[in-house]
mmCIF file of C-alpha atoms in Angstrom:
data_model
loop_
_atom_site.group_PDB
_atom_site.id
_atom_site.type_symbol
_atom_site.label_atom_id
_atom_site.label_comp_id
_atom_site.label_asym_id
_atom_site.label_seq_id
_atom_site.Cartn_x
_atom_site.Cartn_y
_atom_site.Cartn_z
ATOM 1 C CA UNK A 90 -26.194 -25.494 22.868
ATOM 2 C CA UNK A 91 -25.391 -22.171 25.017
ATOM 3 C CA UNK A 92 -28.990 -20.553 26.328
ATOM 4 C CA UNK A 93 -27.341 -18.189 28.853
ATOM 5 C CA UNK A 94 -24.669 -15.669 28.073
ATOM 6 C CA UNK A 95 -21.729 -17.089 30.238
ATOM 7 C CA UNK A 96 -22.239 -21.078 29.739
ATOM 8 C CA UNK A 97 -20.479 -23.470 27.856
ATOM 9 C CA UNK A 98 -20.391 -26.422 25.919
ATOM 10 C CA UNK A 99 -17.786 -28.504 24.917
ATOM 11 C CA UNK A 100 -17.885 -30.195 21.246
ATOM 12 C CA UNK A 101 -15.567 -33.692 21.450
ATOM 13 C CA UNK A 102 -14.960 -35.334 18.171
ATOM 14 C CA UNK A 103 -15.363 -39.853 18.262
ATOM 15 C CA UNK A 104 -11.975 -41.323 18.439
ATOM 16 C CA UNK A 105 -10.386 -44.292 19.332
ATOM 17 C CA UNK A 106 -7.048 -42.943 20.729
ATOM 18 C CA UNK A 107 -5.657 -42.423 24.416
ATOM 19 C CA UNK A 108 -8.648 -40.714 25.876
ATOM 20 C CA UNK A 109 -5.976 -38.347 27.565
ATOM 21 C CA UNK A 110 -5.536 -36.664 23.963
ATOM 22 C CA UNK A 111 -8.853 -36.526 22.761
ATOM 23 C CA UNK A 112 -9.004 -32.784 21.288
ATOM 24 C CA UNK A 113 -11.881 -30.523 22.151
ATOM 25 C CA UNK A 114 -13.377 -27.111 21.670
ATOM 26 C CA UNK A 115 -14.859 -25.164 24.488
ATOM 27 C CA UNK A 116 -16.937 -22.344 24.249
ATOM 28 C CA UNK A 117 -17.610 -18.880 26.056
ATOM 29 C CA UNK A 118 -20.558 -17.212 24.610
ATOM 30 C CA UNK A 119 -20.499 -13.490 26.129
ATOM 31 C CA UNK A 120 -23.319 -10.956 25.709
ATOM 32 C CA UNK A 121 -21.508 -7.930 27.060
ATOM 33 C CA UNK A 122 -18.295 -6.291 26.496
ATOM 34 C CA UNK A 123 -16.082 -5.055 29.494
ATOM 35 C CA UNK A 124 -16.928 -1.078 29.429
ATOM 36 C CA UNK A 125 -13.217 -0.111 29.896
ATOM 37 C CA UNK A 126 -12.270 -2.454 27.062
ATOM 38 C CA UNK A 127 -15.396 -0.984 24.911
ATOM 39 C CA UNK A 128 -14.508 2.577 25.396
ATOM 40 C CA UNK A 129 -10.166 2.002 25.296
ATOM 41 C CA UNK A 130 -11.001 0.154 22.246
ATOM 42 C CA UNK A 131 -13.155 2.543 20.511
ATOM 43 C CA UNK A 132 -10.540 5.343 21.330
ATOM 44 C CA UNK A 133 -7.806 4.009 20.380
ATOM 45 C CA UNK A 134 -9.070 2.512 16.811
ATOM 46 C CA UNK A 135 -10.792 6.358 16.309
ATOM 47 C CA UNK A 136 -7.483 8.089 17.208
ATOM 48 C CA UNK A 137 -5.262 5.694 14.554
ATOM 49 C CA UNK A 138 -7.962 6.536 11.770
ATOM 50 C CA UNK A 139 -8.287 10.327 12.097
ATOM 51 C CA UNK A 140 -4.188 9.913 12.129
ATOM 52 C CA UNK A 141 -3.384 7.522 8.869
ATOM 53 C CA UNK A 142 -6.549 7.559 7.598
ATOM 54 C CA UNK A 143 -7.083 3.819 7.625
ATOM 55 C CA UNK A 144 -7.712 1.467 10.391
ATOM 56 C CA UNK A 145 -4.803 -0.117 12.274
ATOM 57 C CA UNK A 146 -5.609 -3.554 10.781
ATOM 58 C CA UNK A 147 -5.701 -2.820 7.100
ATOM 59 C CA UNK A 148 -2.567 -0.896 7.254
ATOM 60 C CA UNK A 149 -0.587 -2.511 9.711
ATOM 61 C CA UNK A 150 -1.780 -6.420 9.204
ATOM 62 C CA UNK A 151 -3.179 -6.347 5.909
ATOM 63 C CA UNK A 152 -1.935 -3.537 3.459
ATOM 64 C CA UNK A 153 1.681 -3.735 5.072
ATOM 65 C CA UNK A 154 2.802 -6.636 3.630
ATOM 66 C CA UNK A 155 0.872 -6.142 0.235
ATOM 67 C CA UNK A 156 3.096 -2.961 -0.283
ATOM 68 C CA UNK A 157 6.134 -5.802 -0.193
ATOM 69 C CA UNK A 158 9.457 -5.376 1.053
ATOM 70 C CA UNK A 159 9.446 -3.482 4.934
ATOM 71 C CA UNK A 160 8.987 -5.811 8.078
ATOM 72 C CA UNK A 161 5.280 -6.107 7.919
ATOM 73 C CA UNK A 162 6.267 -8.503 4.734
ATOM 74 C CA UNK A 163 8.687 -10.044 7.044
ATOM 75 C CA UNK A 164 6.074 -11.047 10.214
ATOM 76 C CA UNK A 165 3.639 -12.222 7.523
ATOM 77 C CA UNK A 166 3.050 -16.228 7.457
ATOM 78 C CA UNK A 167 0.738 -16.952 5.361
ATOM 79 C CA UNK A 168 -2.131 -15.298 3.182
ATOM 80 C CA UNK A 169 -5.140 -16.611 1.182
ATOM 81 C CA UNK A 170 -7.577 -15.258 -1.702
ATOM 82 C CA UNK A 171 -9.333 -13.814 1.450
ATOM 83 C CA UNK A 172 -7.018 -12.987 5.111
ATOM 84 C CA UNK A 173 -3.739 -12.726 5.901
ATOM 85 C CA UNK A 174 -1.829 -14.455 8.954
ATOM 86 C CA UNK A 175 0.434 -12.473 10.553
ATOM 87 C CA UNK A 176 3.046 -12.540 13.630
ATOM 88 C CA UNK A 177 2.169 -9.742 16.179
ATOM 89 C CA UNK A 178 4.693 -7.159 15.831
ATOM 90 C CA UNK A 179 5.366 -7.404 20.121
ATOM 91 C CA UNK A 180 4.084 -10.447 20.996
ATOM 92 C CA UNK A 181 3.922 -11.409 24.806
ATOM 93 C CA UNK A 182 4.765 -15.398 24.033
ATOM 94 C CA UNK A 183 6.156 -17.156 21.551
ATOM 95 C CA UNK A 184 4.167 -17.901 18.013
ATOM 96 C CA UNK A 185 0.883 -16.410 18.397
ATOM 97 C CA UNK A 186 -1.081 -15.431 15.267
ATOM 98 C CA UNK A 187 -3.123 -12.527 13.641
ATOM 99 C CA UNK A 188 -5.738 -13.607 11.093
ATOM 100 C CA UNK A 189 -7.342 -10.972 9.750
ATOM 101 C CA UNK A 190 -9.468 -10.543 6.819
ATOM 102 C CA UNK A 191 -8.425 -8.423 3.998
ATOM 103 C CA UNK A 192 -12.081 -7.070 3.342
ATOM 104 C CA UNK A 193 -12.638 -4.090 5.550
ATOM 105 C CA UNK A 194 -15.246 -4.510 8.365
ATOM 106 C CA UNK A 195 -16.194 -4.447 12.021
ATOM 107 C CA UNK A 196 -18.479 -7.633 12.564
ATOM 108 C CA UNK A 197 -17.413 -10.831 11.647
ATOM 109 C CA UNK A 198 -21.217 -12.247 11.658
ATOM 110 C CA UNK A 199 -21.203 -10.191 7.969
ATOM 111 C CA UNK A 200 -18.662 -13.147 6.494
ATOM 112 C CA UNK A 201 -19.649 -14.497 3.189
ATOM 113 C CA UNK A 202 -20.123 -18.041 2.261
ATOM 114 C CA UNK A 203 -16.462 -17.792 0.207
ATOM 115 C CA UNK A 204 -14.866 -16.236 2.768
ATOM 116 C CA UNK A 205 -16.027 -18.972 5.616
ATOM 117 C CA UNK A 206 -14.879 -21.455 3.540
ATOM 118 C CA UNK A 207 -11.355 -19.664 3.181
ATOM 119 C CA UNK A 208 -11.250 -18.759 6.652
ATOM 120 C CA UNK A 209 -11.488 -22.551 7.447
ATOM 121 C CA UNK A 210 -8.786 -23.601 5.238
ATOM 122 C CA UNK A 211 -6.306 -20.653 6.656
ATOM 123 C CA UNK A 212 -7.240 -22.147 10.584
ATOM 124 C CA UNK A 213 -6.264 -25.920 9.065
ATOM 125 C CA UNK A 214 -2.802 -24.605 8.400
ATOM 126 C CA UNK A 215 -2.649 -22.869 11.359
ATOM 127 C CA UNK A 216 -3.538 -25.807 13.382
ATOM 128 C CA UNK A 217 -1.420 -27.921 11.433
ATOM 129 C CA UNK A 218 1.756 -25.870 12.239
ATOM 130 C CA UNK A 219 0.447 -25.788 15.841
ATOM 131 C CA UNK A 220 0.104 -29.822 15.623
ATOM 132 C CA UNK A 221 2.977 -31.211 14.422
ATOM 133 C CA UNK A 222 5.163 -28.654 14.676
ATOM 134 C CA UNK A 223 4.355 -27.667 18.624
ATOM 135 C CA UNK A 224 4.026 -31.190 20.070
ATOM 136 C CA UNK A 225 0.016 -30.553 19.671
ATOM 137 C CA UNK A 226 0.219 -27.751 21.949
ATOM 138 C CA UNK A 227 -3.220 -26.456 23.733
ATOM 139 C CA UNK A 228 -3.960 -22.787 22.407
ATOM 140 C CA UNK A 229 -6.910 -20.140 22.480
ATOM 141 C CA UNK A 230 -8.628 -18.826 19.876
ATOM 142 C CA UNK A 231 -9.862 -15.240 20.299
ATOM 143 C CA UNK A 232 -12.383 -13.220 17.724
ATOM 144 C CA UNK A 233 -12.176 -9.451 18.429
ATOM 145 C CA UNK A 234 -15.008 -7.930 16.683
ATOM 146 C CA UNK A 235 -17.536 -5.053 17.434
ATOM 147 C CA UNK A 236 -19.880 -5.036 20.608
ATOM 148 C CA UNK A 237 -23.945 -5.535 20.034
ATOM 149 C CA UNK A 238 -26.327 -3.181 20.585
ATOM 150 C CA UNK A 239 -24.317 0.175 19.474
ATOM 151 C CA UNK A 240 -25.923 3.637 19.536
ATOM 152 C CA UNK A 241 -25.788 4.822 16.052
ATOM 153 C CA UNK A 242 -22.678 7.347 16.797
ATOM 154 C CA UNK A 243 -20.710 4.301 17.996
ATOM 155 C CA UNK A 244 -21.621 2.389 14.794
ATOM 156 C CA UNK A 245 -20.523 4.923 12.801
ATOM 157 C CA UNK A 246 -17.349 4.723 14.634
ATOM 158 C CA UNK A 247 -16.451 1.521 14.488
ATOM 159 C CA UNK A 248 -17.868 0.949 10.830
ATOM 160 C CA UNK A 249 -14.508 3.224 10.006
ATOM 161 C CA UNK A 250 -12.158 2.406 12.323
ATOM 162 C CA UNK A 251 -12.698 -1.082 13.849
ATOM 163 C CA UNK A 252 -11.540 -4.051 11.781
ATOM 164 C CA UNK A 253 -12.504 -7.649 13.204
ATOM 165 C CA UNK A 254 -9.372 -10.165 13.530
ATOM 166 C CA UNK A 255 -9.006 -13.414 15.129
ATOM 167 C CA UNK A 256 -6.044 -14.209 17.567
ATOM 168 C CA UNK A 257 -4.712 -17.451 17.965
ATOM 169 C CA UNK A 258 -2.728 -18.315 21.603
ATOM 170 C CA UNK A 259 -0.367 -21.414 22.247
ATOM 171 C CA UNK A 260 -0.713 -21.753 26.086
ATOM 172 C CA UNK A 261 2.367 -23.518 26.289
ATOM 173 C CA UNK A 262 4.900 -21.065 24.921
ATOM 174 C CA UNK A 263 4.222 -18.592 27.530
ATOM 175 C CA UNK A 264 7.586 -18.056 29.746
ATOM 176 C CA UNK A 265 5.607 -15.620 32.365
ATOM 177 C CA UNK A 266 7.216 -15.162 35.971
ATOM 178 C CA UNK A 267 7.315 -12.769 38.764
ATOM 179 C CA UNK A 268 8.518 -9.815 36.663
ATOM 180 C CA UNK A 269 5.880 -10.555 33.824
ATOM 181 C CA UNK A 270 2.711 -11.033 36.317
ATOM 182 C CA UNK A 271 4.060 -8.014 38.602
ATOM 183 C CA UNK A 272 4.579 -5.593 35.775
ATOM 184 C CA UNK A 273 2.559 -6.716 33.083
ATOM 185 C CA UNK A 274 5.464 -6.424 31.041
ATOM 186 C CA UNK A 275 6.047 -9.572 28.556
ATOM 187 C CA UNK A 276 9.430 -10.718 28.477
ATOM 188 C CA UNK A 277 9.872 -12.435 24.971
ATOM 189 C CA UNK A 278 13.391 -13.154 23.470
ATOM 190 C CA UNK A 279 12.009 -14.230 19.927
ATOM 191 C CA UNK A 280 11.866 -11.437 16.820
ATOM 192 C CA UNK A 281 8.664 -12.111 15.492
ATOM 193 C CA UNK A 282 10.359 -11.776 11.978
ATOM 194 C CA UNK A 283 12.529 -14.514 13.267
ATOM 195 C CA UNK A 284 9.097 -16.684 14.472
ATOM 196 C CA UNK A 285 7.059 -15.461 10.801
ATOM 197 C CA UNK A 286 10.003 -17.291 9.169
ATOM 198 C CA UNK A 287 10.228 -20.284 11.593
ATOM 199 C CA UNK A 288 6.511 -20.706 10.750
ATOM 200 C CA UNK A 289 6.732 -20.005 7.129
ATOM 201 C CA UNK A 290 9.058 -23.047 6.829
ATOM 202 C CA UNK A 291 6.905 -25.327 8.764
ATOM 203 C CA UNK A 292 4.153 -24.698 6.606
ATOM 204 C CA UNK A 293 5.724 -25.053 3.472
ATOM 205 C CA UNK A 294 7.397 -28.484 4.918
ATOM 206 C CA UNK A 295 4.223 -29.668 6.063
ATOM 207 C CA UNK A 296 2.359 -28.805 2.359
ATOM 208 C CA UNK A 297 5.058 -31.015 1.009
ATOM 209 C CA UNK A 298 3.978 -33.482 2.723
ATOM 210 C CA UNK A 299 0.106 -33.497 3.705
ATOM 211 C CA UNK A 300 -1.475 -33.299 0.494
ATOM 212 C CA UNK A 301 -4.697 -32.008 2.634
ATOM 213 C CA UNK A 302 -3.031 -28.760 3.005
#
């Protein structure tokens, strides 16, 4: 296990295959958050509440396709009793995911027992699409959720407008070149209605046939 904010451990899973495609999971444990991130974060989530009234992620990820019909409905991929998965309406690569909880709140240490259990069935489907329908391809998995040791004004901030999510990042459907790492401008082709219905398909092709999903 992690002792020191900054190391990491790798958990590898028996097998008997090719050593060369053994999966694996490693871990960054961080115990700050990037001031400029903290405070662009902060502002940005307070300015979208005081101006809908809601957080971004409840109306955009997680009320948006609930209303039906509109292209939130269309980037959506999958949901559950408990999150939705989502398309990101501009995307910098090709099929990365939102999962987001449809419970409103900032930390994702406050999950309860049903909703870990549902949030590990929605990542198996995820994964699956990722497996068999991207050649196994390598991705990151990213949990945005609220920094440690708040003041109480900054609680009270994000408690309103911060909504935890979890982004999920094939590595090898990134097309970056010299425009993209001069500019910071992400060149992507795709819709992502186009790549929620892609996905969709492959999901429902892949219940048909894995009886685990």
């Amino acid at each position: 296990a992690c002792t020191q904010p900054g190391d990491h451990y790798t958990l590898r899973p028996i097998t008997c295959g090719n050593p060369g495609t053994v999966p694996f999971l490693l871990l960054f444990p961080l115990s700050v958050c990037p001031q400029l991130t903290r405070k662009t974060q902060a502002l940005r989530c307070a300015h979208f509440h005081r101006t809908y009234g809601v957080c971004m992620v409840c109306k955009l990820l997680c009320h948006g396709p609930a209303a039906g019909g509109g292209m939130a409905s269309e980037r959506l991929v999958t949901e559950s009793a408990h999150f939705v998965v989502s398309v990101p309406f501009a995307s910098r690569a090709k099929f990365r995911l939102l999962i987001a909880p449809k419970r409103h709140h900032m930390d994702f240490g406050t999950l309860e027992d049903d909703e870990l259990d549902d949030l590990a069935r929605v990542l198996q489907h995820a994964c699956a699409v990722y497996y068999h329908k991207l050649a196994d391809t390598p991705f990151n998995m990213a949990i945005y959720t609220c920094p440690v040791n708040m003041e109480q004004s900054e609680k009270k901030l994000y408690a309103d407008s911060y909504h935890w999510y979890i982004g999920l990042y094939p590595r090898e459907t990134s097309e970056a070149g010299g425009f993209e790492h001069a500019t910071d401008t992400a060149d992507n082709k795709s819709l992502p209605e186009d790549e929620a219905q892609q996905m969709r398909d492959w999901l429902q092709e892949l219940q048909g046939t894995h009886s685990s999903l």
